[in-house]
Coordinates of N, CA, C and O in Angstrom, one line a residue:
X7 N -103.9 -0.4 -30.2 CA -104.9 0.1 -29.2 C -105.0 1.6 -29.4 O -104.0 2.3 -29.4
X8 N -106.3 2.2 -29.4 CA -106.5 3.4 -29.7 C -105.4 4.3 -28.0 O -105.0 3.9 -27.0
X9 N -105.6 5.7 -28.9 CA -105.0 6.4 -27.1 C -106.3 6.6 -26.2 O -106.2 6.9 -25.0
X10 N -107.1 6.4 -26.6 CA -108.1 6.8 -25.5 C -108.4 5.4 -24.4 O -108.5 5.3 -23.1
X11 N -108.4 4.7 -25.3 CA -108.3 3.2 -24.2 C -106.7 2.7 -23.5 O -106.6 1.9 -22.6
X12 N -105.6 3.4 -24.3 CA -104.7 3.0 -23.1 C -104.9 3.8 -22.1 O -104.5 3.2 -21.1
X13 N -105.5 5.2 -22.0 CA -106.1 5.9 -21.0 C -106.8 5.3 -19.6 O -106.6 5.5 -18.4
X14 N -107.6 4.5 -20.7 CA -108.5 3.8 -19.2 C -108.1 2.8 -18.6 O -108.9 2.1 -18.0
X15 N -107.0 2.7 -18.7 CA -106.0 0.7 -18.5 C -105.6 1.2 -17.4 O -105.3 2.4 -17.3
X16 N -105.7 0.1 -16.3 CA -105.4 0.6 -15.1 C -103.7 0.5 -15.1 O -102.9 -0.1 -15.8
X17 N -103.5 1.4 -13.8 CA -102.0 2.0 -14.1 C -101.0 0.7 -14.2 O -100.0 0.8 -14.9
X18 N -101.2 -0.5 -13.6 CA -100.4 -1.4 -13.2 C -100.2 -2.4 -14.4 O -99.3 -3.3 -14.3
X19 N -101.2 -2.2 -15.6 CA -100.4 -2.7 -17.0 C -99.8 -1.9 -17.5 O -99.8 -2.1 -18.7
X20 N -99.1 -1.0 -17.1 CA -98.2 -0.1 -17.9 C -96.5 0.1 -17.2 O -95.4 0.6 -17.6
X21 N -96.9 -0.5 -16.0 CA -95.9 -0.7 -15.1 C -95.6 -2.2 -15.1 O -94.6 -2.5 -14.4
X22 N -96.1 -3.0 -15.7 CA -96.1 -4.4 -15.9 C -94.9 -4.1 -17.4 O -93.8 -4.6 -17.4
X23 N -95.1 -3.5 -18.1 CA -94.9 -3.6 -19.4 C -93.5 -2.8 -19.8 O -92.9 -2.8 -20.9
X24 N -93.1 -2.2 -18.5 CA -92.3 -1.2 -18.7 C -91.0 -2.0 -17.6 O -89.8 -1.7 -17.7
X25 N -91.5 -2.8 -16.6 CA -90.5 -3.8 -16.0 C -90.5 -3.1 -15.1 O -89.5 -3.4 -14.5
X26 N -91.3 -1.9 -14.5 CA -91.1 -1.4 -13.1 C -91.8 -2.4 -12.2 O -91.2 -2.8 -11.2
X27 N -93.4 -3.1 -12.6 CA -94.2 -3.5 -11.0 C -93.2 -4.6 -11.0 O -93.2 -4.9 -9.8
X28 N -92.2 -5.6 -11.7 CA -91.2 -6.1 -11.1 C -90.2 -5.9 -10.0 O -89.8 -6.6 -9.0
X29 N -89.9 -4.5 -10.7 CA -88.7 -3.6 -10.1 C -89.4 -3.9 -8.6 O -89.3 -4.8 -7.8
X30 N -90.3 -2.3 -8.5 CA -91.2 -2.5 -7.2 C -91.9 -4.1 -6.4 O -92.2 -4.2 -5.3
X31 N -92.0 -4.9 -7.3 CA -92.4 -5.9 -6.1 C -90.9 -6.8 -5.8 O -91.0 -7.7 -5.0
X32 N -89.9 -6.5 -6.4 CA -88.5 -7.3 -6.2 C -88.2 -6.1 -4.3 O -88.0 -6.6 -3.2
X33 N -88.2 -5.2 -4.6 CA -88.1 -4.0 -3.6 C -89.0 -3.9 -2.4 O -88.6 -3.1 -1.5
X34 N -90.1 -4.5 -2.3 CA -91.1 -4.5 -1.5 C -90.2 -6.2 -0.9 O -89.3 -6.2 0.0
X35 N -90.5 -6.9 -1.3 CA -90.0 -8.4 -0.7 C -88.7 -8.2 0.2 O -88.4 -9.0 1.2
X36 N -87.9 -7.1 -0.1 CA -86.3 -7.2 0.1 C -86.9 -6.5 1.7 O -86.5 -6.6 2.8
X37 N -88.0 -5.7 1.2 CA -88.1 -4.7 2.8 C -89.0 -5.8 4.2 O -89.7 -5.5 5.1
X38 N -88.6 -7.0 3.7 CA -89.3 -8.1 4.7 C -88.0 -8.5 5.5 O -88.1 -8.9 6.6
X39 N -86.9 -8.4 5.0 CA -85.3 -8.5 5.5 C -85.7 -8.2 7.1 O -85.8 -9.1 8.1
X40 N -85.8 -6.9 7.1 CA -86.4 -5.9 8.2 C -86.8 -5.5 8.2 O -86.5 -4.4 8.1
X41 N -88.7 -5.9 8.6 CA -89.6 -5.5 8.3 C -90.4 -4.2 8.8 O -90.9 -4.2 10.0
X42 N -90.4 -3.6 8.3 CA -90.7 -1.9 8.7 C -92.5 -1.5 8.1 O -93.0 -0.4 8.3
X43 N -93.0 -2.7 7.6 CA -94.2 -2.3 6.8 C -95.0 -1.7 6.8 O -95.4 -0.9 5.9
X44 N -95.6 -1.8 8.3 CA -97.0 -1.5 9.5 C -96.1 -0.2 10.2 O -94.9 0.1 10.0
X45 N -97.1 0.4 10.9 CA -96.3 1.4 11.9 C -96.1 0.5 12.8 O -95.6 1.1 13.7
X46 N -96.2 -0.9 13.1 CA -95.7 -1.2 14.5 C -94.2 -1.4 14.5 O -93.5 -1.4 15.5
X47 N -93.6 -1.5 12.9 CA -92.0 -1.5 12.9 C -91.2 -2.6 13.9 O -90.5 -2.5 14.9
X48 N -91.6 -3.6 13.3 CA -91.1 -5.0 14.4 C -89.3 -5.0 14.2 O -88.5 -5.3 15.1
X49 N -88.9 -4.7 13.0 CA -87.6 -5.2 12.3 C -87.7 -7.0 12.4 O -86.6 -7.6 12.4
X50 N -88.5 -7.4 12.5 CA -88.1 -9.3 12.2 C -88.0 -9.1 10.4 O -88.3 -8.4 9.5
X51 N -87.2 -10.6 10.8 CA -87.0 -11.1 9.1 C -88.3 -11.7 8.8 O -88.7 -12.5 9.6
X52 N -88.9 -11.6 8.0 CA -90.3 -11.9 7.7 C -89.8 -13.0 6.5 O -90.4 -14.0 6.4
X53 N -88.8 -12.7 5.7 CA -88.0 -14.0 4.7 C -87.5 -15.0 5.4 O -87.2 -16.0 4.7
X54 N -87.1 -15.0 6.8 CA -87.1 -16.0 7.4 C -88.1 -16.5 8.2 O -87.8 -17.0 9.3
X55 N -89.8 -16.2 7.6 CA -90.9 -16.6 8.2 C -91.0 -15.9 9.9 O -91.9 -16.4 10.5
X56 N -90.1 -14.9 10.7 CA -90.1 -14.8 11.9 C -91.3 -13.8 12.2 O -91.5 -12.8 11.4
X57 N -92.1 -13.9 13.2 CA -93.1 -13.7 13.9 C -93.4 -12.0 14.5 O -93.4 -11.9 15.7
X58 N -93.7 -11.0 13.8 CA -93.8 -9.9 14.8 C -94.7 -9.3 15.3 O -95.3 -10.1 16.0
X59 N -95.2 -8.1 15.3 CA -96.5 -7.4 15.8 C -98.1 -8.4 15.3 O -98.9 -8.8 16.0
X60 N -98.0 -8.6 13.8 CA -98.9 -8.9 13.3 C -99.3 -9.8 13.1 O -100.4 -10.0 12.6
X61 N -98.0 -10.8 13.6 CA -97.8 -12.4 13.6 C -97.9 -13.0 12.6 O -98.1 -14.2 12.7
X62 N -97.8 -12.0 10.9 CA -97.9 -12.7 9.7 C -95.8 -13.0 9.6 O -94.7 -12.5 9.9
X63 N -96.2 -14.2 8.9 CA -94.8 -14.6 8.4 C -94.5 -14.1 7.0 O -95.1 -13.1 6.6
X64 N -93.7 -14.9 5.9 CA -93.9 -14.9 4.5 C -95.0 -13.8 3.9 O -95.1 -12.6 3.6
X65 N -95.8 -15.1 4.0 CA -96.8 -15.1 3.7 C -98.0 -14.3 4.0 O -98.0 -14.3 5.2
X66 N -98.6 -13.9 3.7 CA -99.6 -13.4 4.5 C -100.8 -14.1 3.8 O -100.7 -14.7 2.7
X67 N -102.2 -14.1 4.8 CA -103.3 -15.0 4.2 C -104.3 -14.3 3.7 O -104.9 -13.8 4.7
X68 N -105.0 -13.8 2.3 CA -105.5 -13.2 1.9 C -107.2 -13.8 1.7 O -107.6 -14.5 0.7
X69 N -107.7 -13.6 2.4 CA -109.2 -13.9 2.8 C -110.1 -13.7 1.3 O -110.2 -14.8 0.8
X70 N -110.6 -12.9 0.8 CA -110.7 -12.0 -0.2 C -109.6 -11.2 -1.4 O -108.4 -11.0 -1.5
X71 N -110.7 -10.9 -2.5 CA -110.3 -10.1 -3.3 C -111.1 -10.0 -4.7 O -111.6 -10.9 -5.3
X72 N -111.1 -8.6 -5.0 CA -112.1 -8.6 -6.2 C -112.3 -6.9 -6.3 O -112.0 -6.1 -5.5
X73 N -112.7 -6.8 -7.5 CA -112.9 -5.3 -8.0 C -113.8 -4.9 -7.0 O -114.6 -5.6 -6.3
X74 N -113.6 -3.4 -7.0 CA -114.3 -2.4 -6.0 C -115.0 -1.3 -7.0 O -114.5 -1.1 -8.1
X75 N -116.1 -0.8 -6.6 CA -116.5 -0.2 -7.5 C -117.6 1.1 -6.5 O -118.6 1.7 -6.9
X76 N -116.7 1.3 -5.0 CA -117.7 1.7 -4.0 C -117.4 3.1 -4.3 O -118.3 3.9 -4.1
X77 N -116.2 3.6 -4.9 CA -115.3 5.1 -4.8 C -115.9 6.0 -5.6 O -117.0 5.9 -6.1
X78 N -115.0 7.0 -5.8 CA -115.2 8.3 -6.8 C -115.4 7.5 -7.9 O -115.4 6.3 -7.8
X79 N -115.7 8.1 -9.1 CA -115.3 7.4 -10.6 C -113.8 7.5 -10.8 O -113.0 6.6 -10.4
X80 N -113.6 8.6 -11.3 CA -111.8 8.6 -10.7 C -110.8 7.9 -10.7 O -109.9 7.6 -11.5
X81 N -111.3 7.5 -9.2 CA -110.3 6.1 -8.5 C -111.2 5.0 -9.2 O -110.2 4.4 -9.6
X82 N -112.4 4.2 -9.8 CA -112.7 3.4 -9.8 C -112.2 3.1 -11.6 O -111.7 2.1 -12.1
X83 N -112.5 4.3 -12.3 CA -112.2 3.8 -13.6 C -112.9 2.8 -14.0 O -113.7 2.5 -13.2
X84 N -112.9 1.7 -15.3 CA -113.4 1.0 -15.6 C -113.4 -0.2 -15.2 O -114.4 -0.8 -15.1
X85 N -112.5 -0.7 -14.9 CA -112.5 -2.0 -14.0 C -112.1 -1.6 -12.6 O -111.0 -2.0 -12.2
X86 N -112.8 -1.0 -11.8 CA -112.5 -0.8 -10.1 C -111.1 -0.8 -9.9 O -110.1 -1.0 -10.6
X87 N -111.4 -0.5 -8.5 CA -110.3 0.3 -7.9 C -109.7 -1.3 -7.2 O -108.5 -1.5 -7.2
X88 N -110.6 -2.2 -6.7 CA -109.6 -3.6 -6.2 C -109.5 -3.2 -5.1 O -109.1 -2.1 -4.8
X89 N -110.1 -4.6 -3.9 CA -109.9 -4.4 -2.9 C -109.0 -6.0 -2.3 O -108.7 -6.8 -3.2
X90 N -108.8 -6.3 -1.3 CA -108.2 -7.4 -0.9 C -108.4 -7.0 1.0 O -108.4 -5.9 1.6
X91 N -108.4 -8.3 1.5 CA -109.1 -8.4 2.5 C -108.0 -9.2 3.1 O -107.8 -10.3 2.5
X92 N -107.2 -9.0 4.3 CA -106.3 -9.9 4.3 C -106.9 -11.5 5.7 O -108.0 -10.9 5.7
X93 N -107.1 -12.0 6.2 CA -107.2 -12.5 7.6 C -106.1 -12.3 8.6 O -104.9 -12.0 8.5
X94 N -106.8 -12.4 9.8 CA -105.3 -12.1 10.9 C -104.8 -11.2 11.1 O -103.7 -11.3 11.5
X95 N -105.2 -10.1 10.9 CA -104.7 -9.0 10.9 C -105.3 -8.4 12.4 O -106.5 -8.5 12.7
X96 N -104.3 -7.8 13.0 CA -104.4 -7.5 14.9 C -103.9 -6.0 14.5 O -103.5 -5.3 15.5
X97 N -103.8 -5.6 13.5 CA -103.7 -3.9 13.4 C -104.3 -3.0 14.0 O -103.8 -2.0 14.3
X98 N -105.7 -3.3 14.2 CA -106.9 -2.8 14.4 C -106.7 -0.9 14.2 O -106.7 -0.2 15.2
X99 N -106.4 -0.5 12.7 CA -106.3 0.5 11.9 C -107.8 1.3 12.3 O -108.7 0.5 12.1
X100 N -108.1 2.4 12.8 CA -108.9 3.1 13.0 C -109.9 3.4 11.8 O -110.9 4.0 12.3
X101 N -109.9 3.1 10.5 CA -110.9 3.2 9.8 C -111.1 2.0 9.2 O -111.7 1.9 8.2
X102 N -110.1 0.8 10.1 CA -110.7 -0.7 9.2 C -112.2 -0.8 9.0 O -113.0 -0.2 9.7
X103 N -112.6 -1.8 7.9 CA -114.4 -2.0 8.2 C -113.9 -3.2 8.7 O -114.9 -3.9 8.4
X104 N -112.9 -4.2 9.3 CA -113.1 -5.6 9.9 C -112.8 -5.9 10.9 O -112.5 -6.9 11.4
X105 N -113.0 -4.5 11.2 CA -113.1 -5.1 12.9 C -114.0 -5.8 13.3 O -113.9 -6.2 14.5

């Protein structure tokens, strides 16, 4: 592959390839132990499905998802920036659009 097109490859095949987005998503699951995610800072075990601020367990339910293409160029690059849309969410984050 030329250098100019590994350029435009979004960052997360290169973090795929290198065994970190493992690393980081092995590291992210471990922080459900005690879950600190949200600012509401519940500490429930979310690996043992328990119930906190946001009342997501495991799992969370992802409504959506698909390339974004609303941003800078920049952030959007050639295949978008990617958005995801979760359901259930009682965050009500001051610049959500779902409310």
């Amino acid at each position: 592959m030329a250098e100019a097109e590994q350029t435009q490859l979004p960052g997360y095949v290169h973090l795929f390839g290198s065994g970190e987005l493992e690393e980081r998503a092995r590291r992210a699951h471990e922080m459900l132990r005690d879950c600190v995610i949200c600012p509401q800072e519940c500490h429930v075990n979310r690996i043992e499905d328990e119930l906190g601020f946001c009342r997501t367990g495991l799992l969370p339910m992802v409504s959506s998802y698909s390339p974004h293409f609303g941003e800078e160029p920049p952030l959007v690059g050639n295949y978008g920036s990617g958005t995801i849309f979760f359901g259930g969410c009682n965050m009500r984050c001051e610049f959500c659009q779902n409310l």
